[in-house]
């Protein structure tokens, strides 16, 4: 079955109309059951690769602040869940429900799809882990009396900012590398996902044409 997006007036006679959910379900099953994994590797494994990259960057960020604040084993599991596990899950969900869905339903242009993928990757792989790590690590350090600020009232915000800036300086180069890495990886994966989908569409069209030709030949044989 060949699936093509079109306007109501462009739909040929005898065509079956499918909802977006039905298209997604059909195409997802087709991709997962495709016999040659290498032909659709990006559609099959691209999002898990991006999710794994989120685990790597968020783990490095968490380890850096835990080490700099000398937390030891304090709150290790408590911080791991929101800082490392949750963003990797969110990345997988958002990439599948936004990027891959846009590719399959042909809803956005290639540049828009790649941009969406990069924003998702940077948000889940850099922004969220960084913010949650800073908040969680400082909270644990304060609770365990490993860190205290001398200022009171509004001045404590300034002291916290100065302390955070000084503490984070050695991480800047790694953050820059992670930003570039996530952006390039997400662009590459989304690019190959679009190529994989175009290959799949051509295969489906070829299969449909072969079935139509086989049906035409059977009719010719039966009419003789």
mmCIF file of C-alpha atoms in Angstrom:
data_model
loop_
_atom_site.group_PDB
_atom_site.id
_atom_site.type_symbol
_atom_site.label_atom_id
_atom_site.label_comp_id
_atom_site.label_asym_id
_atom_site.label_seq_id
_atom_site.Cartn_x
_atom_site.Cartn_y
_atom_site.Cartn_z
ATOM 1 C CA UNK A 1 0.000 0.000 0.000
ATOM 2 C CA UNK A 2 1.365 3.399 -1.051
ATOM 3 C CA UNK A 3 0.533 6.334 1.225
ATOM 4 C CA UNK A 4 0.634 9.904 -0.057
ATOM 5 C CA UNK A 5 -0.448 13.177 1.548
ATOM 6 C CA UNK A 6 -2.892 15.156 -0.572
ATOM 7 C CA UNK A 7 -5.771 17.605 -0.627
ATOM 8 C CA UNK A 8 -9.360 16.242 -0.727
ATOM 9 C CA UNK A 9 -9.807 17.300 -4.364
ATOM 10 C CA UNK A 10 -6.557 15.517 -5.298
ATOM 11 C CA UNK A 11 -7.538 12.129 -3.866
ATOM 12 C CA UNK A 12 -8.141 9.665 -6.732
ATOM 13 C CA UNK A 13 -11.276 7.554 -6.966
ATOM 14 C CA UNK A 14 -11.065 4.325 -4.986
ATOM 15 C CA UNK A 15 -8.354 5.604 -2.639
ATOM 16 C CA UNK A 16 -8.643 4.828 1.070
ATOM 17 C CA UNK A 17 -8.570 7.805 3.426
ATOM 18 C CA UNK A 18 -6.565 7.381 6.613
ATOM 19 C CA UNK A 19 -6.329 9.548 9.700
ATOM 20 C CA UNK A 20 -2.951 10.779 10.930
ATOM 21 C CA UNK A 21 -3.000 8.253 13.750
ATOM 22 C CA UNK A 22 -3.736 5.412 11.323
ATOM 23 C CA UNK A 23 -0.899 6.522 9.050
ATOM 24 C CA UNK A 24 1.512 6.707 11.994
ATOM 25 C CA UNK A 25 0.490 3.273 13.241
ATOM 26 C CA UNK A 26 0.810 1.690 9.799
ATOM 27 C CA UNK A 27 4.161 3.294 8.980
ATOM 28 C CA UNK A 28 5.621 2.586 12.438
ATOM 29 C CA UNK A 29 4.738 -1.102 12.142
ATOM 30 C CA UNK A 30 6.154 -1.192 8.615
ATOM 31 C CA UNK A 31 9.432 0.398 9.734
ATOM 32 C CA UNK A 32 9.822 -1.926 12.715
ATOM 33 C CA UNK A 33 9.134 -5.020 10.587
ATOM 34 C CA UNK A 34 11.327 -3.943 7.657
ATOM 35 C CA UNK A 35 13.617 -6.918 6.905
ATOM 36 C CA UNK A 36 16.802 -4.978 6.059
ATOM 37 C CA UNK A 37 17.710 -2.898 9.120
ATOM 38 C CA UNK A 38 20.476 -0.959 7.343
ATOM 39 C CA UNK A 39 18.036 0.434 4.765
ATOM 40 C CA UNK A 40 16.022 2.184 7.507
ATOM 41 C CA UNK A 41 18.631 2.394 10.285
ATOM 42 C CA UNK A 42 17.964 6.063 11.087
ATOM 43 C CA UNK A 43 14.205 5.604 11.412
ATOM 44 C CA UNK A 44 14.711 2.478 13.526
ATOM 45 C CA UNK A 45 17.627 3.480 15.727
ATOM 46 C CA UNK A 46 18.112 7.232 15.258
ATOM 47 C CA UNK A 47 16.026 8.360 18.236
ATOM 48 C CA UNK A 48 17.623 5.844 20.658
ATOM 49 C CA UNK A 49 21.040 7.140 19.515
ATOM 50 C CA UNK A 50 19.988 10.711 20.310
ATOM 51 C CA UNK A 51 18.623 9.585 23.670
ATOM 52 C CA UNK A 52 21.934 7.867 24.455
ATOM 53 C CA UNK A 53 23.779 11.104 23.673
ATOM 54 C CA UNK A 54 21.558 12.866 26.219
ATOM 55 C CA UNK A 55 22.551 10.288 28.841
ATOM 56 C CA UNK A 56 26.242 10.951 28.163
ATOM 57 C CA UNK A 57 26.096 14.759 28.374
ATOM 58 C CA UNK A 58 23.759 14.868 31.378
ATOM 59 C CA UNK A 59 25.913 12.300 33.226
ATOM 60 C CA UNK A 60 29.036 14.416 32.661
ATOM 61 C CA UNK A 61 27.255 17.560 33.852
ATOM 62 C CA UNK A 62 25.941 15.806 36.968
ATOM 63 C CA UNK A 63 29.333 14.267 37.798
ATOM 64 C CA UNK A 64 31.072 17.632 37.405
ATOM 65 C CA UNK A 65 28.867 19.491 39.897
ATOM 66 C CA UNK A 66 28.745 16.604 42.341
ATOM 67 C CA UNK A 67 32.527 16.454 42.340
ATOM 68 C CA UNK A 68 33.013 20.233 42.611
ATOM 69 C CA UNK A 69 30.533 20.465 45.495
ATOM 70 C CA UNK A 70 32.088 17.372 47.131
ATOM 71 C CA UNK A 71 28.776 15.576 47.528
ATOM 72 C CA UNK A 72 30.297 12.088 47.633
ATOM 73 C CA UNK A 73 27.439 9.597 47.697
ATOM 74 C CA UNK A 74 24.874 12.101 48.992
ATOM 75 C CA UNK A 75 21.772 12.142 46.796
ATOM 76 C CA UNK A 76 23.405 10.112 44.005
ATOM 77 C CA UNK A 77 20.299 8.144 43.033
ATOM 78 C CA UNK A 78 17.942 11.025 43.827
ATOM 79 C CA UNK A 79 19.737 13.315 41.378
ATOM 80 C CA UNK A 80 20.314 10.624 38.747
ATOM 81 C CA UNK A 81 16.592 10.156 38.073
ATOM 82 C CA UNK A 82 15.657 13.770 37.208
ATOM 83 C CA UNK A 83 19.015 14.780 35.698
ATOM 84 C CA UNK A 84 19.960 11.750 33.570
ATOM 85 C CA UNK A 85 17.057 9.324 33.220
ATOM 86 C CA UNK A 86 14.140 11.726 32.737
ATOM 87 C CA UNK A 87 15.678 13.920 29.978
ATOM 88 C CA UNK A 88 16.709 10.836 28.005
ATOM 89 C CA UNK A 89 13.123 9.567 28.178
ATOM 90 C CA UNK A 90 11.751 12.996 27.220
ATOM 91 C CA UNK A 91 14.182 13.186 24.300
ATOM 92 C CA UNK A 92 13.002 9.815 22.979
ATOM 93 C CA UNK A 93 9.341 10.821 23.351
ATOM 94 C CA UNK A 94 9.703 14.282 21.800
ATOM 95 C CA UNK A 95 11.890 13.147 18.909
ATOM 96 C CA UNK A 96 9.393 10.381 18.085
ATOM 97 C CA UNK A 97 6.214 12.431 18.569
ATOM 98 C CA UNK A 98 7.479 15.619 16.896
ATOM 99 C CA UNK A 99 10.432 15.009 14.559
ATOM 100 C CA UNK A 100 9.668 11.505 13.305
ATOM 101 C CA UNK A 101 5.957 12.260 13.125
ATOM 102 C CA UNK A 102 6.626 15.350 10.985
ATOM 103 C CA UNK A 103 8.759 13.256 8.637
ATOM 104 C CA UNK A 104 6.193 10.488 8.224
ATOM 105 C CA UNK A 105 3.189 12.803 7.885
ATOM 106 C CA UNK A 106 5.167 15.202 5.629
ATOM 107 C CA UNK A 107 3.934 18.157 7.662
ATOM 108 C CA UNK A 108 7.055 20.359 7.700
ATOM 109 C CA UNK A 109 9.956 21.312 5.451
ATOM 110 C CA UNK A 110 13.342 19.570 5.899
ATOM 111 C CA UNK A 111 14.928 22.646 7.500
ATOM 112 C CA UNK A 112 12.036 22.948 9.965
ATOM 113 C CA UNK A 113 12.333 19.273 10.902
ATOM 114 C CA UNK A 114 16.096 19.496 11.473
ATOM 115 C CA UNK A 115 15.648 22.667 13.522
ATOM 116 C CA UNK A 116 12.969 21.011 15.667
ATOM 117 C CA UNK A 117 15.249 18.052 16.281
ATOM 118 C CA UNK A 118 18.171 20.292 17.290
ATOM 119 C CA UNK A 119 16.073 22.313 19.747
ATOM 120 C CA UNK A 120 14.747 19.122 21.345
ATOM 121 C CA UNK A 121 18.257 17.695 21.603
ATOM 122 C CA UNK A 122 19.786 20.834 23.098
ATOM 123 C CA UNK A 123 16.888 21.257 25.503
ATOM 124 C CA UNK A 124 16.989 17.710 26.829
ATOM 125 C CA UNK A 125 20.736 17.197 26.538
ATOM 126 C CA UNK A 126 22.078 20.541 27.812
ATOM 127 C CA UNK A 127 19.543 23.039 29.163
ATOM 128 C CA UNK A 128 17.380 20.785 31.332
ATOM 129 C CA UNK A 129 20.241 18.685 32.805
ATOM 130 C CA UNK A 130 22.262 21.832 33.551
ATOM 131 C CA UNK A 131 19.414 23.604 35.345
ATOM 132 C CA UNK A 132 18.240 20.549 37.263
ATOM 133 C CA UNK A 133 21.804 19.605 38.227
ATOM 134 C CA UNK A 134 22.607 23.065 39.560
ATOM 135 C CA UNK A 135 19.364 23.272 41.523
ATOM 136 C CA UNK A 136 19.556 19.732 42.862
ATOM 137 C CA UNK A 137 23.272 19.717 43.671
ATOM 138 C CA UNK A 138 23.218 23.005 45.528
ATOM 139 C CA UNK A 139 20.130 21.913 47.437
ATOM 140 C CA UNK A 140 21.799 18.667 48.540
ATOM 141 C CA UNK A 141 25.024 20.494 49.436
ATOM 142 C CA UNK A 142 23.123 23.013 51.544
ATOM 143 C CA UNK A 143 21.050 20.316 53.224
ATOM 144 C CA UNK A 144 24.176 18.334 54.146
ATOM 145 C CA UNK A 145 25.919 21.478 55.442
ATOM 146 C CA UNK A 146 28.581 21.176 52.749
ATOM 147 C CA UNK A 147 27.889 24.687 51.510
ATOM 148 C CA UNK A 148 26.705 27.891 53.142
ATOM 149 C CA UNK A 149 26.375 31.491 52.024
ATOM 150 C CA UNK A 150 27.280 34.424 54.247
ATOM 151 C CA UNK A 151 24.838 36.895 52.709
ATOM 152 C CA UNK A 152 21.181 37.331 53.632
ATOM 153 C CA UNK A 153 18.153 38.559 51.730
ATOM 154 C CA UNK A 154 18.639 39.766 48.122
ATOM 155 C CA UNK A 155 22.436 39.691 48.442
ATOM 156 C CA UNK A 156 22.403 35.896 48.646
ATOM 157 C CA UNK A 157 21.365 35.739 44.989
ATOM 158 C CA UNK A 158 24.438 37.740 43.991
ATOM 159 C CA UNK A 159 26.711 35.554 46.134
ATOM 160 C CA UNK A 160 25.146 32.403 44.671
ATOM 161 C CA UNK A 161 25.656 33.687 41.116
ATOM 162 C CA UNK A 162 29.302 34.512 41.801
ATOM 163 C CA UNK A 163 29.896 31.117 43.391
ATOM 164 C CA UNK A 164 28.173 29.308 40.518
ATOM 165 C CA UNK A 165 30.118 31.248 37.865
ATOM 166 C CA UNK A 166 33.459 30.464 39.501
ATOM 167 C CA UNK A 167 32.496 26.829 40.059
ATOM 168 C CA UNK A 168 31.249 26.304 36.500
ATOM 169 C CA UNK A 169 34.192 27.888 34.642
ATOM 170 C CA UNK A 170 36.075 24.592 34.041
ATOM 171 C CA UNK A 171 32.919 23.117 32.475
ATOM 172 C CA UNK A 172 32.564 25.766 29.740
ATOM 173 C CA UNK A 173 34.723 23.989 27.150
ATOM 174 C CA UNK A 174 32.891 20.711 27.624
ATOM 175 C CA UNK A 175 29.522 22.457 27.409
ATOM 176 C CA UNK A 176 30.564 24.068 24.138
ATOM 177 C CA UNK A 177 31.622 20.675 22.778
ATOM 178 C CA UNK A 178 28.318 19.133 23.910
ATOM 179 C CA UNK A 179 26.291 21.903 22.254
ATOM 180 C CA UNK A 180 28.124 21.449 18.952
ATOM 181 C CA UNK A 181 27.959 17.661 19.243
ATOM 182 C CA UNK A 182 24.231 17.546 19.990
ATOM 183 C CA UNK A 183 23.448 20.003 17.182
ATOM 184 C CA UNK A 184 25.473 18.081 14.597
ATOM 185 C CA UNK A 185 24.217 14.677 15.738
ATOM 186 C CA UNK A 186 20.559 15.695 15.699
ATOM 187 C CA UNK A 187 20.963 17.309 12.266
ATOM 188 C CA UNK A 188 22.664 14.207 10.890
ATOM 189 C CA UNK A 189 20.086 11.796 12.354
ATOM 190 C CA UNK A 190 17.107 13.837 11.127
ATOM 191 C CA UNK A 191 18.724 14.133 7.676
ATOM 192 C CA UNK A 192 19.164 10.368 7.372
ATOM 193 C CA UNK A 193 15.672 9.777 8.765
ATOM 194 C CA UNK A 194 14.255 11.870 5.929
ATOM 195 C CA UNK A 195 16.396 9.972 3.426
ATOM 196 C CA UNK A 196 15.230 6.650 4.894
ATOM 197 C CA UNK A 197 11.601 7.728 4.624
ATOM 198 C CA UNK A 198 12.014 8.815 1.005
ATOM 199 C CA UNK A 199 13.590 5.426 0.257
ATOM 200 C CA UNK A 200 10.652 3.721 1.957
ATOM 201 C CA UNK A 201 8.123 5.736 -0.051
ATOM 202 C CA UNK A 202 9.832 4.795 -3.313
ATOM 203 C CA UNK A 203 9.859 1.124 -2.300
ATOM 204 C CA UNK A 204 6.152 1.267 -1.446
ATOM 205 C CA UNK A 205 5.371 2.959 -4.764
ATOM 206 C CA UNK A 206 7.436 0.373 -6.639
ATOM 207 C CA UNK A 207 5.651 -2.458 -4.848
ATOM 208 C CA UNK A 208 2.259 -0.948 -5.650
ATOM 209 C CA UNK A 209 3.141 -0.563 -9.339
ATOM 210 C CA UNK A 210 4.307 -4.202 -9.455
ATOM 211 C CA UNK A 211 1.038 -5.345 -7.870
ATOM 212 C CA UNK A 212 -0.997 -3.281 -10.343
ATOM 213 C CA UNK A 213 1.007 -4.698 -13.262
ATOM 214 C CA UNK A 214 0.576 -8.256 -11.977
ATOM 215 C CA UNK A 215 -3.179 -7.693 -11.613
ATOM 216 C CA UNK A 216 -3.377 -6.273 -15.157
ATOM 217 C CA UNK A 217 -1.562 -9.288 -16.579
ATOM 218 C CA UNK A 218 -3.873 -11.692 -14.753
ATOM 219 C CA UNK A 219 -6.887 -9.895 -16.203
ATOM 220 C CA UNK A 220 -5.411 -10.108 -19.704
ATOM 221 C CA UNK A 221 -4.794 -13.834 -19.287
ATOM 222 C CA UNK A 222 -8.329 -14.420 -17.983
ATOM 223 C CA UNK A 223 -9.863 -12.483 -20.921
ATOM 224 C CA UNK A 224 -8.109 -14.620 -23.533
#
